[in-house]
Each structure stands twice: as C-alpha cells, then as structure tokens.
PDB file of C-alpha atoms and ligand atoms in Angstrom:
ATOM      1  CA  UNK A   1      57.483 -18.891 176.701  1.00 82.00           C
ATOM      2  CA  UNK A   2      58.479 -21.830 178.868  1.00 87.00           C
ATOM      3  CA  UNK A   3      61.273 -21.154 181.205  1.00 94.00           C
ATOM      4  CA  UNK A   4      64.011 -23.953 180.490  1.00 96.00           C
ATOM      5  CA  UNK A   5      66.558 -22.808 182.697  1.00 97.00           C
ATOM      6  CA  UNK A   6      63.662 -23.690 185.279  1.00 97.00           C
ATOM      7  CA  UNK A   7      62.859 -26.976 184.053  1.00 97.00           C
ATOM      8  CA  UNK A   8      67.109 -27.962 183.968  1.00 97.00           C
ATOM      9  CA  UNK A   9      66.899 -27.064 187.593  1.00 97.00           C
ATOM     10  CA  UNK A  10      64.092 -28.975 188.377  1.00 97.00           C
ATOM     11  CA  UNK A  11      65.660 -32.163 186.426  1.00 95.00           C
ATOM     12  CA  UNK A  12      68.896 -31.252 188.759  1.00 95.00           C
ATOM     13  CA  UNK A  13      66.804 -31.218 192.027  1.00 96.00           C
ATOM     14  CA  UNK A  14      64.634 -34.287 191.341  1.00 96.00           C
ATOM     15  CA  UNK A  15      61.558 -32.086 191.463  1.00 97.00           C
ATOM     16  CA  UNK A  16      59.716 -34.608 189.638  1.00 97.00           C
ATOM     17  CA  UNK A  17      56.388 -32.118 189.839  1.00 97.00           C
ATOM     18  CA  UNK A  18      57.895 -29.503 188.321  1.00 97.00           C
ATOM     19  CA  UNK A  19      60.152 -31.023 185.601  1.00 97.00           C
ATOM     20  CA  UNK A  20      56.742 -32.885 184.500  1.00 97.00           C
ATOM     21  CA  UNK A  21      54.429 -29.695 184.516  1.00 97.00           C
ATOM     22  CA  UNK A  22      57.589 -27.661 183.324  1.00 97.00           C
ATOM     23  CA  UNK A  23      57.692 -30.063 180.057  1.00 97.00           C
ATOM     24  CA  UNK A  24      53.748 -29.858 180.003  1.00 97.00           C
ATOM     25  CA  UNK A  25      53.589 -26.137 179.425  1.00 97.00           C
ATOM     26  CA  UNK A  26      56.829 -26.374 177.237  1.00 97.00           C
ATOM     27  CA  UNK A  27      55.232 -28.673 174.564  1.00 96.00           C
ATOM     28  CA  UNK A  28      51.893 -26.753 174.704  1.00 96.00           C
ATOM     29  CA  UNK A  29      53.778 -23.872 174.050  1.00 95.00           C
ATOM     30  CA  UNK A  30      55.196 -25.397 171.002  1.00 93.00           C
ATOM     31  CA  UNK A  31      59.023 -25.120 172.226  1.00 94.00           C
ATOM     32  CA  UNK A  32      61.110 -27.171 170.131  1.00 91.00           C
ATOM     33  CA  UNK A  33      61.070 -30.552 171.425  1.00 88.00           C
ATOM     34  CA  UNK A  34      65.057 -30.744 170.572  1.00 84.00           C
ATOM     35  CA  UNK A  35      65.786 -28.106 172.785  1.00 91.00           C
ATOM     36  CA  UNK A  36      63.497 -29.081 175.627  1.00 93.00           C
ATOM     37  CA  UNK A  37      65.439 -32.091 175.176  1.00 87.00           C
ATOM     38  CA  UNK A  38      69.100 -29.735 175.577  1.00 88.00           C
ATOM     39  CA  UNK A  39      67.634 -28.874 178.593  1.00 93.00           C
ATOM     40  CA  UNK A  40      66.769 -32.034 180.203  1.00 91.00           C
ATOM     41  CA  UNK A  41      70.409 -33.349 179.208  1.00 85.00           C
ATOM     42  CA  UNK A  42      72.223 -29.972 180.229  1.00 91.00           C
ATOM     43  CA  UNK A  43      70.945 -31.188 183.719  1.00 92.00           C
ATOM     44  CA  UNK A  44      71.867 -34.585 183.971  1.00 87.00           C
ATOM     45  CA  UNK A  45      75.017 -33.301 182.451  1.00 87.00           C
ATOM     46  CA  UNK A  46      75.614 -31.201 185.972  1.00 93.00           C
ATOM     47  CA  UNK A  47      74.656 -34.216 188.059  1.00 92.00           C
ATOM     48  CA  UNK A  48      76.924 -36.353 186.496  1.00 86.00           C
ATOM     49  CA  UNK A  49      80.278 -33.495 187.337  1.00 92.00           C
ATOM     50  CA  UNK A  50      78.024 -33.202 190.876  1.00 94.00           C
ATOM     51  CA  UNK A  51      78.385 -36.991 191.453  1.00 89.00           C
ATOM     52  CA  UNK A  52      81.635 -37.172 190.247  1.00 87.00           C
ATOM     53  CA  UNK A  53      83.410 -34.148 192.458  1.00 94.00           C
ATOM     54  CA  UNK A  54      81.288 -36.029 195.689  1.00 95.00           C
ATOM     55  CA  UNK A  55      78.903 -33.048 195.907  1.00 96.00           C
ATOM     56  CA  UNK A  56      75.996 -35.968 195.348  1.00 95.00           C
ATOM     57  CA  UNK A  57      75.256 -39.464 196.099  1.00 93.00           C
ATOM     58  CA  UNK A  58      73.174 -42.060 194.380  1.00 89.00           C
ATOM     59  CA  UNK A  59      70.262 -41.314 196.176  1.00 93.00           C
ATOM     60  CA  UNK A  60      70.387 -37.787 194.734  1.00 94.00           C
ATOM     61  CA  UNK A  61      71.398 -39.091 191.530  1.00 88.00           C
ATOM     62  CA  UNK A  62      68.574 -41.862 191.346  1.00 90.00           C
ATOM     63  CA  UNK A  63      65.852 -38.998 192.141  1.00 94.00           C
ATOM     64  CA  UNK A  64      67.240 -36.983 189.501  1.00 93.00           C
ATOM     65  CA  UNK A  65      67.892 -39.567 187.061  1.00 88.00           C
ATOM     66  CA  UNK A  66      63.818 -40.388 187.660  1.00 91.00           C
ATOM     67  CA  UNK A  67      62.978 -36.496 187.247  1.00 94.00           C
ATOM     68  CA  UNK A  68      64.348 -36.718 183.773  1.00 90.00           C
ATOM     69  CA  UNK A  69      62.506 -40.359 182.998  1.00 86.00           C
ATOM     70  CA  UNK A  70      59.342 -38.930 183.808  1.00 92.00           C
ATOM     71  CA  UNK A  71      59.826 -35.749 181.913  1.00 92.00           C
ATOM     72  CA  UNK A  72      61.290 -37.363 178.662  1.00 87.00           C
ATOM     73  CA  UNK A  73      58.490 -39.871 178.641  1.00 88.00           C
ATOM     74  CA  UNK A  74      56.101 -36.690 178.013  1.00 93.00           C
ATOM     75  CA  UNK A  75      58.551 -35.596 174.887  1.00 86.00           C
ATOM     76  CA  UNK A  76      59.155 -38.986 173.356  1.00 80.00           C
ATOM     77  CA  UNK A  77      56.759 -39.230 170.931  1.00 84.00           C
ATOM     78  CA  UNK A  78      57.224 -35.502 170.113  1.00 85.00           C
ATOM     79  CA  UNK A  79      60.857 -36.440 169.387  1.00 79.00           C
ATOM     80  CA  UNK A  80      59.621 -39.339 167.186  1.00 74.00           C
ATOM     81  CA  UNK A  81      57.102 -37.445 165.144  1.00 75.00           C
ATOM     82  CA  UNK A  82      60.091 -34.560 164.215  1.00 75.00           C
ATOM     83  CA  UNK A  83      62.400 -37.747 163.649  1.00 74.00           C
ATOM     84  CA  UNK A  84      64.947 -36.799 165.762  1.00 76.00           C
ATOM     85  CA  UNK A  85      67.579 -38.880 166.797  1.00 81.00           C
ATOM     86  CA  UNK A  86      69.487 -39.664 169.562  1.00 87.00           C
ATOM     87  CA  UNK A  87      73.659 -39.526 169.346  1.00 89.00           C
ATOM     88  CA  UNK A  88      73.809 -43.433 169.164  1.00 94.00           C
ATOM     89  CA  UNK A  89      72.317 -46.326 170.695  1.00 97.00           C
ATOM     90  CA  UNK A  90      73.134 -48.738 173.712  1.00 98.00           C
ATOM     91  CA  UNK A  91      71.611 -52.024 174.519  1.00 98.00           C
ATOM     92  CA  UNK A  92      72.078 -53.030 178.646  1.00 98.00           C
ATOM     93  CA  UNK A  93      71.685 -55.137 180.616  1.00 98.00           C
ATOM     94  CA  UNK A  94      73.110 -57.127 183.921  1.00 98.00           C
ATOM     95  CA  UNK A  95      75.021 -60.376 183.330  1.00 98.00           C
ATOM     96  CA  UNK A  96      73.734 -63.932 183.153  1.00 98.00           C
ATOM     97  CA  UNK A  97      72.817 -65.534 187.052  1.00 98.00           C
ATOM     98  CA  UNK A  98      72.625 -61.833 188.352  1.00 97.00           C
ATOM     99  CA  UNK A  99      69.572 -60.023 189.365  1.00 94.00           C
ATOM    100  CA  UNK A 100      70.784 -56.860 190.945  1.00 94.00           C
ATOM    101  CA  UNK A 101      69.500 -54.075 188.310  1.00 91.00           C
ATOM    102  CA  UNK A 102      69.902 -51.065 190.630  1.00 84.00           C
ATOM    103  CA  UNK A 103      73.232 -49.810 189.008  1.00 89.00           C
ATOM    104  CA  UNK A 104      72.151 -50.839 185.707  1.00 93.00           C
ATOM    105  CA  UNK A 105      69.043 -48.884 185.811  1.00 89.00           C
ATOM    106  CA  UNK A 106      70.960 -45.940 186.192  1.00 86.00           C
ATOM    107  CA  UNK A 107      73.707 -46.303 184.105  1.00 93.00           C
ATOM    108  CA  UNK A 108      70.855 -46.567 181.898  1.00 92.00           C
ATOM    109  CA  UNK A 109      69.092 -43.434 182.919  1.00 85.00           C
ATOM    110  CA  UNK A 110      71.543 -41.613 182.301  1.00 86.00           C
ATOM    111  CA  UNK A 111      72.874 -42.720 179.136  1.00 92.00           C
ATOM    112  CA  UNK A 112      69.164 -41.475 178.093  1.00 88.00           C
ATOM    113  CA  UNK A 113      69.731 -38.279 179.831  1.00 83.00           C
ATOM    114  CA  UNK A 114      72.880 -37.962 177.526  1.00 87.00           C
ATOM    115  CA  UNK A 115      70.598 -38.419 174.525  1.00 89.00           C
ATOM    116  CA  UNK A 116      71.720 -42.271 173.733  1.00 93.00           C
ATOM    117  CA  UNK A 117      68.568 -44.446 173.250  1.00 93.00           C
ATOM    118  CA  UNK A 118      68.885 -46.887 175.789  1.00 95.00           C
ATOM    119  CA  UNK A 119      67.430 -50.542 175.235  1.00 97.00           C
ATOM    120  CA  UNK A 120      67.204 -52.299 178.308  1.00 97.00           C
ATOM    121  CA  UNK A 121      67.534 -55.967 177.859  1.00 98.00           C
ATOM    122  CA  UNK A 122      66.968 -56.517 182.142  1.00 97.00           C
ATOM    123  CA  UNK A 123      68.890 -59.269 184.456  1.00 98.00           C
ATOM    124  CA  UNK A 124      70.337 -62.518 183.645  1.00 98.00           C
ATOM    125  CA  UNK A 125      71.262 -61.709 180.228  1.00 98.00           C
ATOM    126  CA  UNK A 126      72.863 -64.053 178.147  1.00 98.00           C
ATOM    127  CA  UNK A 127      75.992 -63.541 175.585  1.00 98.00           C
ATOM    128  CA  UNK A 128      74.032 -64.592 172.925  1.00 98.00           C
ATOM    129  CA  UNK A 129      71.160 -62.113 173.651  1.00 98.00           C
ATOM    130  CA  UNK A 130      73.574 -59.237 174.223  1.00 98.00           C
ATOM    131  CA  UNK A 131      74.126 -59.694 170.411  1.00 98.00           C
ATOM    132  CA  UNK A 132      71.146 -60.568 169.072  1.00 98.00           C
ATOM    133  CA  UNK A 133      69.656 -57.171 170.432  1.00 98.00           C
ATOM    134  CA  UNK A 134      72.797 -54.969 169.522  1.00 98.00           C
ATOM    135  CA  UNK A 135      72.600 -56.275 166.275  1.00 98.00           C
ATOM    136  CA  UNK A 136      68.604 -55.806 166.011  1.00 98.00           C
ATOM    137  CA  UNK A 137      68.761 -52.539 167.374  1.00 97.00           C
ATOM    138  CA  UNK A 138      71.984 -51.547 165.267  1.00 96.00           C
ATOM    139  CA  UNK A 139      73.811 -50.601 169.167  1.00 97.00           C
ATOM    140  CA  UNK A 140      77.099 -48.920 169.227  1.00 97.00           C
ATOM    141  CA  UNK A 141      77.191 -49.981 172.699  1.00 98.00           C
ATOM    142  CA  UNK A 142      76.925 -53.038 174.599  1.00 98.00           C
ATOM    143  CA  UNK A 143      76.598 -52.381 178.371  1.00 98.00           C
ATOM    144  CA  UNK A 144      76.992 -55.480 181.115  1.00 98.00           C
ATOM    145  CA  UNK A 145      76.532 -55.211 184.720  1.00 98.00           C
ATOM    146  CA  UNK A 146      77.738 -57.621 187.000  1.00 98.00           C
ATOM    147  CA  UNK A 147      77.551 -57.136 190.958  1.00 95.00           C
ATOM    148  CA  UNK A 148      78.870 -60.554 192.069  1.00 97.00           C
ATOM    149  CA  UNK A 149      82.064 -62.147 191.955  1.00 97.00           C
ATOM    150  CA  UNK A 150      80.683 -65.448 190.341  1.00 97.00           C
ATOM    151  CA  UNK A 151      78.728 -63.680 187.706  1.00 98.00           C
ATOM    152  CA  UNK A 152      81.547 -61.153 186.347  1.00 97.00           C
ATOM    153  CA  UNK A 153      83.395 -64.065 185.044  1.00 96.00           C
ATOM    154  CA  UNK A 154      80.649 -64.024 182.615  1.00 97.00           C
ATOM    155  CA  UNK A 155      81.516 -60.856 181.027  1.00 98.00           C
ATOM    156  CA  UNK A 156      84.535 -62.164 179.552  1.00 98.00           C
ATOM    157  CA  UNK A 157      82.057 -64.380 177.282  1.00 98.00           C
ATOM    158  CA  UNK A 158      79.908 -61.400 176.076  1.00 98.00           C
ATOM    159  CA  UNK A 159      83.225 -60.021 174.553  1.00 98.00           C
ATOM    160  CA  UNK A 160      84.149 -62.860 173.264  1.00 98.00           C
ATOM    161  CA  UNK A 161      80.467 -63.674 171.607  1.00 98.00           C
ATOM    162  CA  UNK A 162      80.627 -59.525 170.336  1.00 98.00           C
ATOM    163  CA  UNK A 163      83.822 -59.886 168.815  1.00 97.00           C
ATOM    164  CA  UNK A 164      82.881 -63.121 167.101  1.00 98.00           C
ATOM    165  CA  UNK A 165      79.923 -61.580 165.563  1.00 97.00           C
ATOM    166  CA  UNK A 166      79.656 -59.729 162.711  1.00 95.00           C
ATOM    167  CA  UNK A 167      79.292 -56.353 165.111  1.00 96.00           C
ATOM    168  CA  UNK A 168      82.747 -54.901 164.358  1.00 95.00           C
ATOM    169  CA  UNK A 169      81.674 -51.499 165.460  1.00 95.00           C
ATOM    170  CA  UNK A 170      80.139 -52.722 169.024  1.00 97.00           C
ATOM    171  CA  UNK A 171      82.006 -51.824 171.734  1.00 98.00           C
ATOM    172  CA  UNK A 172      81.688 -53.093 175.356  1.00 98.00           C
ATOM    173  CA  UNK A 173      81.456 -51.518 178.322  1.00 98.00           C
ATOM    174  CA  UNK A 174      81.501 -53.222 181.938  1.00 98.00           C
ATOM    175  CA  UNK A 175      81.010 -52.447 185.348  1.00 98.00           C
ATOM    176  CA  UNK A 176      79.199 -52.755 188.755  1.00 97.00           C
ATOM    177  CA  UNK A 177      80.473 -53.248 191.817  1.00 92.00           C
ATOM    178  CA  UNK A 178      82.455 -56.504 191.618  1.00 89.00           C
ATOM    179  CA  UNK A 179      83.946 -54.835 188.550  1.00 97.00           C
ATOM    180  CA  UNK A 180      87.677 -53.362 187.972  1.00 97.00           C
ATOM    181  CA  UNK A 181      89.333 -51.315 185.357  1.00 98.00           C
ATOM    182  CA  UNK A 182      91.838 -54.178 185.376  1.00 98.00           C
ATOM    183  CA  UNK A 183      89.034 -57.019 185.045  1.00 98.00           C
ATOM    184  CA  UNK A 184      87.786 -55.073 182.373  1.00 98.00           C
ATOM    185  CA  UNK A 185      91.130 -54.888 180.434  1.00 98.00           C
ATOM    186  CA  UNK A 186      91.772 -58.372 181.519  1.00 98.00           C
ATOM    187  CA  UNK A 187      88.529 -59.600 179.505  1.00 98.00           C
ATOM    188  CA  UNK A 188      89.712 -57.535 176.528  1.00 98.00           C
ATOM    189  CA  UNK A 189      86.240 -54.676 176.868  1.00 98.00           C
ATOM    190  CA  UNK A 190      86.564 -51.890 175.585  1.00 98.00           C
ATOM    191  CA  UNK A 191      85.603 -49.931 178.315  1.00 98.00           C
ATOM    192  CA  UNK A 192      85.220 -49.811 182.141  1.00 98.00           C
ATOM    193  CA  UNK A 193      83.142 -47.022 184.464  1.00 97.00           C
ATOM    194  CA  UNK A 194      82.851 -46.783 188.078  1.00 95.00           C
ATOM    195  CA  UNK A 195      79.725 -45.140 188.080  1.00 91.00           C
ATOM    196  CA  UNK A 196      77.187 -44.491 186.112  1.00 89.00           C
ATOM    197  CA  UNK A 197      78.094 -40.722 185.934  1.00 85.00           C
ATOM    198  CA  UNK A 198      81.221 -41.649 184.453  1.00 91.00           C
ATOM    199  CA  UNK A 199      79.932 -44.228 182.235  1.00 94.00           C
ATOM    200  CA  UNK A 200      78.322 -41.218 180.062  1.00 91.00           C
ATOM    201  CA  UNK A 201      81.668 -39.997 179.198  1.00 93.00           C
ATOM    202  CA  UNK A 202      82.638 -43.977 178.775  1.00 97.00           C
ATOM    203  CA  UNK A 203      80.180 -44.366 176.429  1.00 96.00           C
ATOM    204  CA  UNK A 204      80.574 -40.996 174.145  1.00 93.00           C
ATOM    205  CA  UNK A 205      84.046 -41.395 173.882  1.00 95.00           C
ATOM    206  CA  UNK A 206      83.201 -45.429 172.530  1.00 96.00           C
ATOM    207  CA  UNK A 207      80.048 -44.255 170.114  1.00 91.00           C
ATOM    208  CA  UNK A 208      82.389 -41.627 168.474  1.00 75.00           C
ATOM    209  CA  UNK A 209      79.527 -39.638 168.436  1.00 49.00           C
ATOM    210  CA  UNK A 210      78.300 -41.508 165.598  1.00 40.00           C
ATOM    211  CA  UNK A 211      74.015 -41.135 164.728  1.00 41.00           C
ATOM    212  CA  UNK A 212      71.903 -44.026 165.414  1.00 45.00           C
ATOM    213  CA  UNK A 213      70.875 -45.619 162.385  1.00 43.00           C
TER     214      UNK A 213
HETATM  215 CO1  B1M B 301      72.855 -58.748 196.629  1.00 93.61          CO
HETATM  216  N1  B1M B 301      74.784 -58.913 196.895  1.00 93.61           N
HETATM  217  N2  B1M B 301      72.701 -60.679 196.487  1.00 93.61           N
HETATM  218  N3  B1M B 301      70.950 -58.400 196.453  1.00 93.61           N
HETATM  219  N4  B1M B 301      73.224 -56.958 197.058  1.00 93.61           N
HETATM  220  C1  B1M B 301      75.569 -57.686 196.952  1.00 93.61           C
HETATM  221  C2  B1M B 301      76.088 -57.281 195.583  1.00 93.61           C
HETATM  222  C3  B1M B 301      76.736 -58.082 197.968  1.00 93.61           C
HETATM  223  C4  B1M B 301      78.025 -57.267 197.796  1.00 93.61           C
HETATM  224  C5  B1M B 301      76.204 -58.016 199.419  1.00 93.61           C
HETATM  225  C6  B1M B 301      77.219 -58.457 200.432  1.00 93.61           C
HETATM  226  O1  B1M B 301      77.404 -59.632 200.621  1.00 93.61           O
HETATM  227  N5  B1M B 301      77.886 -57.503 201.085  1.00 93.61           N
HETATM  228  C7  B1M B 301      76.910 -59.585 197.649  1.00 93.61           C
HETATM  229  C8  B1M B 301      77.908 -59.927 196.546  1.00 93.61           C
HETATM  230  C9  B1M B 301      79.180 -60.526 197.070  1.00 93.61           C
HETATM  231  C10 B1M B 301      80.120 -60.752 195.943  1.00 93.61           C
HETATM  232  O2  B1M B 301      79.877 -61.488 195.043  1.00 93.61           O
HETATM  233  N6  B1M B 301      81.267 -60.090 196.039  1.00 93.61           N
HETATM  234  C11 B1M B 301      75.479 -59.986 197.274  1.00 93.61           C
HETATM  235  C12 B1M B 301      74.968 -61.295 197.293  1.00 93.61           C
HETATM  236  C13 B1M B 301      75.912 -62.359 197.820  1.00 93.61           C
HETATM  237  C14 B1M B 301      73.654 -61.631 196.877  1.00 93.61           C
HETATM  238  C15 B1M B 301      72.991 -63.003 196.849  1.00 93.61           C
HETATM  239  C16 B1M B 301      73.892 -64.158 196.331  1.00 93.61           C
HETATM  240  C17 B1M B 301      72.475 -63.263 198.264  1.00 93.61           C
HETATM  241  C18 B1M B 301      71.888 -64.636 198.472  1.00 93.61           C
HETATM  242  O3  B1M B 301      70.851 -64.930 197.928  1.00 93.61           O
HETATM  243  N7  B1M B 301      72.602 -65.415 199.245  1.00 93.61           N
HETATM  244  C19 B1M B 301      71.775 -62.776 195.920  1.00 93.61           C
HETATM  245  C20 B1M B 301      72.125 -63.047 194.440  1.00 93.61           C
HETATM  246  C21 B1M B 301      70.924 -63.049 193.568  1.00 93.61           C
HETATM  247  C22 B1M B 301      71.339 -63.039 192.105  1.00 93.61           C
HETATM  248  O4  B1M B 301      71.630 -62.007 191.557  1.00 93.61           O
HETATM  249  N8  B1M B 301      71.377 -64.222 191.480  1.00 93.61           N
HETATM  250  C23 B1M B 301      71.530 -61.316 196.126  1.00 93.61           C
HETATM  251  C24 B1M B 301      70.279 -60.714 195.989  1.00 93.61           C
HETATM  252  C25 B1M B 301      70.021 -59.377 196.207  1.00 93.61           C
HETATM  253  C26 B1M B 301      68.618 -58.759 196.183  1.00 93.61           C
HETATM  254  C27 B1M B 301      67.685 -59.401 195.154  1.00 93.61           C
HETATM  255  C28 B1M B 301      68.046 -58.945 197.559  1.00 93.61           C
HETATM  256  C29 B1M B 301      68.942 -57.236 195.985  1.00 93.61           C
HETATM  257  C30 B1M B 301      68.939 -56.809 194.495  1.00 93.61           C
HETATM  258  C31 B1M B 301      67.704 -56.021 194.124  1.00 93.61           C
HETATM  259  C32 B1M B 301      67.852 -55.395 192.776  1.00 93.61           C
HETATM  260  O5  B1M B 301      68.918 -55.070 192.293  1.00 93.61           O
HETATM  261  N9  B1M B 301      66.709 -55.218 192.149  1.00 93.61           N
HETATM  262  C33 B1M B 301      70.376 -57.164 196.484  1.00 93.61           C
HETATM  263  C34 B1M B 301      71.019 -55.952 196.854  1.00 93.61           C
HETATM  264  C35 B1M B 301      70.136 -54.713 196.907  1.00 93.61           C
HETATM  265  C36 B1M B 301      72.412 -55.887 197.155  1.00 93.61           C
HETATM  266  C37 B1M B 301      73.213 -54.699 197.691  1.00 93.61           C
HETATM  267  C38 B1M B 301      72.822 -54.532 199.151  1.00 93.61           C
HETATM  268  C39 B1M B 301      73.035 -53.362 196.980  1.00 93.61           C
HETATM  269  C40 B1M B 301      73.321 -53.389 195.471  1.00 93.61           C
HETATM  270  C41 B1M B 301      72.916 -52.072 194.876  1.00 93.61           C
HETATM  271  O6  B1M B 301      71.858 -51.956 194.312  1.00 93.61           O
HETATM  272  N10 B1M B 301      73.756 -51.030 195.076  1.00 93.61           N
HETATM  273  C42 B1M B 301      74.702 -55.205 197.505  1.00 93.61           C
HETATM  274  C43 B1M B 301      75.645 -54.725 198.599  1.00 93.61           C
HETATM  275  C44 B1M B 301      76.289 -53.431 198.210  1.00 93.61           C
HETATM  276  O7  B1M B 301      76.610 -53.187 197.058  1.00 93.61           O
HETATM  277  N11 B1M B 301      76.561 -52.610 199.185  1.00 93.61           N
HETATM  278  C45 B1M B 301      74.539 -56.656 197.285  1.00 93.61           C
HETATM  279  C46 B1M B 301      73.445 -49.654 194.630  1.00 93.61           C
HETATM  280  C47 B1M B 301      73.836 -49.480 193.168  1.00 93.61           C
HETATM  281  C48 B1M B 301      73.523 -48.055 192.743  1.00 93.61           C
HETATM  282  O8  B1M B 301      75.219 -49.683 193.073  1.00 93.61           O
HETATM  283  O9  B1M B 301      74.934 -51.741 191.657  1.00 93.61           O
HETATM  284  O10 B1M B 301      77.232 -51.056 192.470  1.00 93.61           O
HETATM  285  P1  B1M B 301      75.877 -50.687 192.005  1.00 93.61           P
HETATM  286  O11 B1M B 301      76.008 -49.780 190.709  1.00 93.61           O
HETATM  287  C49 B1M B 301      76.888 -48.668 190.619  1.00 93.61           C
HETATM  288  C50 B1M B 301      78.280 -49.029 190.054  1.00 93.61           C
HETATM  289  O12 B1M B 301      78.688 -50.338 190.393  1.00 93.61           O
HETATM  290  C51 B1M B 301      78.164 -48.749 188.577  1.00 93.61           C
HETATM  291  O13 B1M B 301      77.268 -47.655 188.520  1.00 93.61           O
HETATM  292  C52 B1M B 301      76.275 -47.793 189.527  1.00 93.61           C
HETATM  293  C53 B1M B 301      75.880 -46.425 189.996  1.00 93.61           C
HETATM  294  O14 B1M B 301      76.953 -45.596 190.302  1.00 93.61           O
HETATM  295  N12 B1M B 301      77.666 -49.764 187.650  1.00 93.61           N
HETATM  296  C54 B1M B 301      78.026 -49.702 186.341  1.00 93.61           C
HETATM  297  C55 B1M B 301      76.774 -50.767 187.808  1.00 93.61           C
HETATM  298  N13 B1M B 301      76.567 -51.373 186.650  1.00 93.61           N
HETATM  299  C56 B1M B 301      77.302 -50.740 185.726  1.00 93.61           C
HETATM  300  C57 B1M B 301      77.443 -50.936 184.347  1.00 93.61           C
HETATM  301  C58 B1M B 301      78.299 -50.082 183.640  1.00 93.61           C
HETATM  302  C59 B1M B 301      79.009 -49.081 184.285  1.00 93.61           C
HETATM  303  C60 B1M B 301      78.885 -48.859 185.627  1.00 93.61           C
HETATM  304  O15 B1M B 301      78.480 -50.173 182.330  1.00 93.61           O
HETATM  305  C61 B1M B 301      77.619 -50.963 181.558  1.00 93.61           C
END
C-alpha cells in the first residue's frame, strides 16, 4: 500500500521526484484514483493557509503548485476512465493587450489542485472569447488577470460581455497585481483575490460547490 501521507508531503515540499514516483506506485497499486487525488489537494490545501499566514512565498508556492501538475498529469486519465468529476469548472485567462501569465498560471494551478478543472484560455484574451469558452466548457467561473494599469480597464468589459450573455450562473473573478478589491467592485465582478492562494477560497465560495456538467 502506497503511503499518501508521503506523497501530500512531497506535493507540499515541491519534491517533484517523489510526488511523481509516489503517484507511480500508487496507481500500480490500484489505490483509488479519487483519493490519490484527496491527497494531492489536501496538500495544496496546506500551501495555500502556508502562503496565506507568510510562512511561504511564490517561489515555494510555484514549485509546489508544479509538484502537483506533474503528479496529476499521471492520474488524469485514470480520473477520466472512473468518470470522476471535478467540483466545477473555471475558464482563465489574462486580459486583452497583456502578456504577463505568471500569476495566472498559478491561480490556475491551484484552482486544479482544489479539484476545479481549469481551462486555460492564455494572454490577450478577449471579452468575447472569455464567453465563448465559459459557455463551451459550461464554466462556473470566469477568471481575468490583468498586471498593468492600461489593461485592467479591460476587465470591466468581460463583465459586462458575461452578464450580457446568456451565462447567468458565470461568475467573475479578477485580479493581478494592478488589481483592487475596490476596482473589482467598481467593475461590478463578482469576486476579487490577492493571491492565488486566496483565489481558491474565491472561487469555491462563487461555484457553490456545484458539479461540473
Ligand atoms: Co512587465 N510589467 N511589462 N513583463 N512585469 C510589470 C507588471 C510592472 C509592474 C513592472 C514595473 O514597471 N515595475 C509594469 C506595469 C506597470 C503598470 O502598469 N502599473 C510592467 C510593464 C510596464 C511591462 C511592459 C509594458 C514593459 C514594456 O514593454 N515597456 C511590457 C508589457 C507587455 C504586455 O503585456 N503587453 C511588460 C512585459 C513583461 C515581460 C514579457 C518581460 C514579463 C512577463 C513574462 C510573463 O508573464 N510570461 C514581465 C514581468 C515578468 C513583469 C514583472 C517583473 C513580474 C510579474 C510577475 O510575474 N510577478 C512585473 C513587476 C512586478 O510585479 N514586480 C512587471 C509574479 C506573479 C506571481 O505575480 O502576476 O502579480 P502576479 O500574480 C499574483 C497576484 O497578482 C494574483 O495571484 C498571483 C500569485 O499570488 N493574481 C491573481 C494574478 N492574476 C490573478 C487572477 C485572479 C486572482 C489573483 O483571479 C482570476
């Protein structure tokens, strides 16, 4: 029998090596991929409260959030094949004119780590794309990332194109760091996170915990 605990303290250490042979031996042993999964998210889980009470930095986080890519790529199509399905799905991606995708990419990784399939839509996204893939990919969760000043006025139109869609249920969340909780409530999103160990919580509280499609 595989030892989990090891493999969540692997994911917490960025011990890439490990978590990958860890979630080797776990799926050769047959261990249920759903709680190999609990695992992998009970660590990113601890990073996040790590990150958040200062204990961490992105560095850490970023190595961490990569332990867990690496090791979930290994159980995805186990997950597939027993048809199990993440909490609710987010479509990202960084505003139009930006390129910065640093922030984004691990907002996004650890959205995954919180078992909410990510779709990652890249830089320079437009308002229009936001909602074609939300509504393609049947998203709870629109996520825009905007690091300059002159870009983050663009934000205000992906709200304005969700909420004149047909996606009632789509909530948006913004952030980066030209970002404010006030710009945020000034645009009329839904919701706002500092970091991306915060925007997990952002994000549950949104999807209401609802099941992807
Ligand atoms: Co540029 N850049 N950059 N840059 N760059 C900044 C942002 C800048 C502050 C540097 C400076 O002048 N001090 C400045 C912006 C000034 C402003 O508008 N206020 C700036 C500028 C001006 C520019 C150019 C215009 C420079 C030029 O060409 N003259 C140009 C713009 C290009 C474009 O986008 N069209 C440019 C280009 C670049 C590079 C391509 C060289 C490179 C980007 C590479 C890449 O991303 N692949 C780059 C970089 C690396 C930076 C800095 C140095 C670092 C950004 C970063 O990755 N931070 C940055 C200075 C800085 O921030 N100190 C700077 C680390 C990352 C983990 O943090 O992205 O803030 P961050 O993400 C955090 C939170 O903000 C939050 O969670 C993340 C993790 O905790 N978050 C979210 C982010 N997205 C979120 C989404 C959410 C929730 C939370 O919900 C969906």
């Amino acid at each position: 029998m595989t030892d989990l605990a090891a493999l969540t303290v692997a994911i917490e250490e960025g011990d890439r090596e490990t978590a990958v042979a860890l979630t080797r031996e776990a799926i050769e042993a047959s261990e249920d991929p759903g709680t190999i999964l609990k695992s992998m998210t009970a660590a990113m889980a601890t990073v996040g409260r790590r990150f958040e009470a200062n204990e961490i930095y992105v560095p850490e986080m970023l190595v961490a959030a990569r332990a867990m890519k690496e090791a979930t790529a290994l159980l995805e199509p186990l997950l597939v094949g027993a048809g199990y399905r993440p909490d609710s799905v987010a479509v990202i991606g960084t505003i139009r004119g930006d390129l910065h995708d640093i922030g984004k990419n691990l907002v996004g990784m650890m959205w995954k780590g919180a078992n909410i399939a990510v779709v990652d839509l890249g830089t320079n996204v437009t308002p229009e794309r936001f909602v074609a893939a939300a509504r393609e990919h049947g998203a709870r969760i629109v996520g825009v990332s905007a690091l300059l000043t002159t870009t983050m006025v663009g934000m205000r139109d992906v709200v304005d194109a969700v909420r004149a869609s047909d996606l009632a249920d789509v909530r948006v969340i913004v952030g980066g760091a030209a970002v404010t909780a006030d710009y945020a409530a000034q645009i009329g999103a839904d919701g706002y996170a500092a970091n991306a160990a915060s925007a997990v919580g952002v994000a549950r509280s949104l999807a209401g915990g609802a099941q992807a499609p």
